[in-house]
Amino acid sequence: MLVGELVDLPGLTLVNSGAEPQRSIESAFCCDLLSLVMSRAPAGCAWVTVMGNVNSVAVAVLADIACVVLAEGAAFDDTALKRAEEKGVALFKTDLPVFEAALSIHSMLGNRDD
């Protein structure tokens, strides 16, 4: 699945399209501890979190994350939105709980049997 195709997922809203809407999403990853995301998030993942600040955008760039999905109805702050535009980071938001959002992405990736 491509980053730009996440808009087809019910309940997800595009916040910033990023620089690479044709980038492949390889997996979903859930975590709110930024140091753990930096060390364990697989490159090309859709990172599902509730952390909507500028540090999350920085971690997404450092970890080569395909996109950030903000769950639980959380909001990106203005500084994060500006930095995501500058750095080309794709951002989405949803009211879904973190696990359900990640599970939906995982299912769209065709990984139902994993």
C-alpha positions as semicolon CSV with decimal commas, in nm:
position;residue;x (nm);y (nm);z (nm)
1;M;0,000;0,000;0,000
2;L;0,114;0,354;-0,071
3;V;0,105;0,646;0,170
4;G;-0,142;0,827;-0,056
5;E;-0,379;0,530;-0,038
6;L;-0,427;0,565;0,337
7;V;-0,697;0,824;0,266
8;D;-0,913;0,529;0,155
9;L;-0,905;0,383;0,506
10;P;-1,235;0,463;0,682
11;G;-1,187;0,702;0,970
12;L;-0,847;0,836;0,858
13;T;-0,809;1,199;0,755
14;L;-0,513;1,340;0,564
15;V;-0,348;1,629;0,749
16;N;-0,031;1,674;0,539
17;S;0,036;1,483;0,217
18;G;0,413;1,481;0,261
19;A;0,675;1,467;-0,009
20;E;0,629;1,101;-0,106
21;P;0,263;1,000;-0,147
22;Q;0,383;0,713;-0,369
23;R;0,605;0,570;-0,095
24;S;0,523;0,214;0,010
25;I;0,407;0,142;0,362
26;E;0,571;-0,179;0,476
27;S;0,411;-0,224;0,819
28;A;0,227;-0,055;1,103
29;F;0,407;0,034;1,425
30;C;0,253;0,152;1,756
31;C;0,448;0,334;2,023
32;D;0,445;0,662;2,214
33;L;0,794;0,646;2,362
34;L;1,003;0,845;2,114
35;S;1,337;0,686;2,202
36;L;1,187;0,342;2,142
37;V;1,043;0,454;1,808
38;M;1,386;0,581;1,701
39;S;1,549;0,250;1,784
40;R;1,280;0,000;1,682
41;A;1,039;0,141;1,424
42;P;1,101;-0,025;1,089
43;A;1,180;0,207;0,799
44;G;0,878;0,258;0,580
45;C;0,623;0,195;0,853
46;A;0,303;0,380;0,929
47;W;0,365;0,497;1,285
48;V;0,048;0,514;1,496
49;T;0,080;0,733;1,805
50;V;-0,089;0,997;2,018
51;M;0,217;1,222;2,019
52;G;0,136;1,518;1,794
53;N;0,426;1,748;1,868
54;V;0,729;1,861;1,670
55;N;0,946;1,590;1,830
56;S;0,729;1,324;1,665
57;V;0,796;1,476;1,325
58;A;1,169;1,479;1,398
59;V;1,160;1,114;1,501
60;A;0,967;1,024;1,186
61;V;1,243;1,181;0,977
62;L;1,524;1,018;1,177
63;A;1,365;0,672;1,166
64;D;1,269;0,697;0,795
65;I;0,901;0,644;0,877
66;A;0,662;0,654;0,581
67;C;0,387;0,844;0,765
68;V;0,256;0,934;1,109
69;V;-0,102;0,849;1,209
70;L;-0,227;1,039;1,511
71;A;-0,490;0,830;1,689
72;E;-0,743;0,870;1,971
73;G;-0,864;1,207;1,836
74;A;-0,535;1,373;1,932
75;A;-0,425;1,680;1,738
76;F;-0,095;1,787;1,585
77;D;0,025;2,117;1,727
78;D;0,104;2,408;1,495
79;T;0,479;2,363;1,521
80;A;0,450;1,996;1,423
81;L;0,234;2,084;1,123
82;K;0,483;2,345;1,005
83;R;0,780;2,111;1,048
84;A;0,599;1,827;0,869
85;E;0,547;2,057;0,571
86;E;0,913;2,161;0,576
87;K;1,040;1,803;0,605
88;G;0,784;1,640;0,375
89;V;0,637;1,410;0,640
90;A;0,292;1,267;0,565
91;L;0,048;1,309;0,854
92;F;-0,292;1,153;0,914
93;K;-0,535;1,166;1,205
94;T;-0,813;0,942;1,332
95;D;-1,048;0,908;1,625
96;L;-0,978;0,534;1,633
97;P;-0,783;0,391;1,927
98;V;-0,415;0,328;1,853
99;F;-0,452;-0,050;1,827
100;E;-0,756;-0,034;1,600
101;A;-0,591;0,219;1,370
102;A;-0,279;0,003;1,339
103;L;-0,488;-0,310;1,287
104;S;-0,679;-0,138;1,005
105;I;-0,354;-0,041;0,834
106;H;-0,214;-0,390;0,889
107;S;-0,525;-0,541;0,731
108;M;-0,500;-0,311;0,429
109;L;-0,143;-0,428;0,381
110;G;-0,277;-0,781;0,326
111;N;-0,119;-0,917;0,643
112;R;-0,430;-1,077;0,791
113;D;-0,260;-1,418;0,821
114;D;0,057;-1,298;0,999
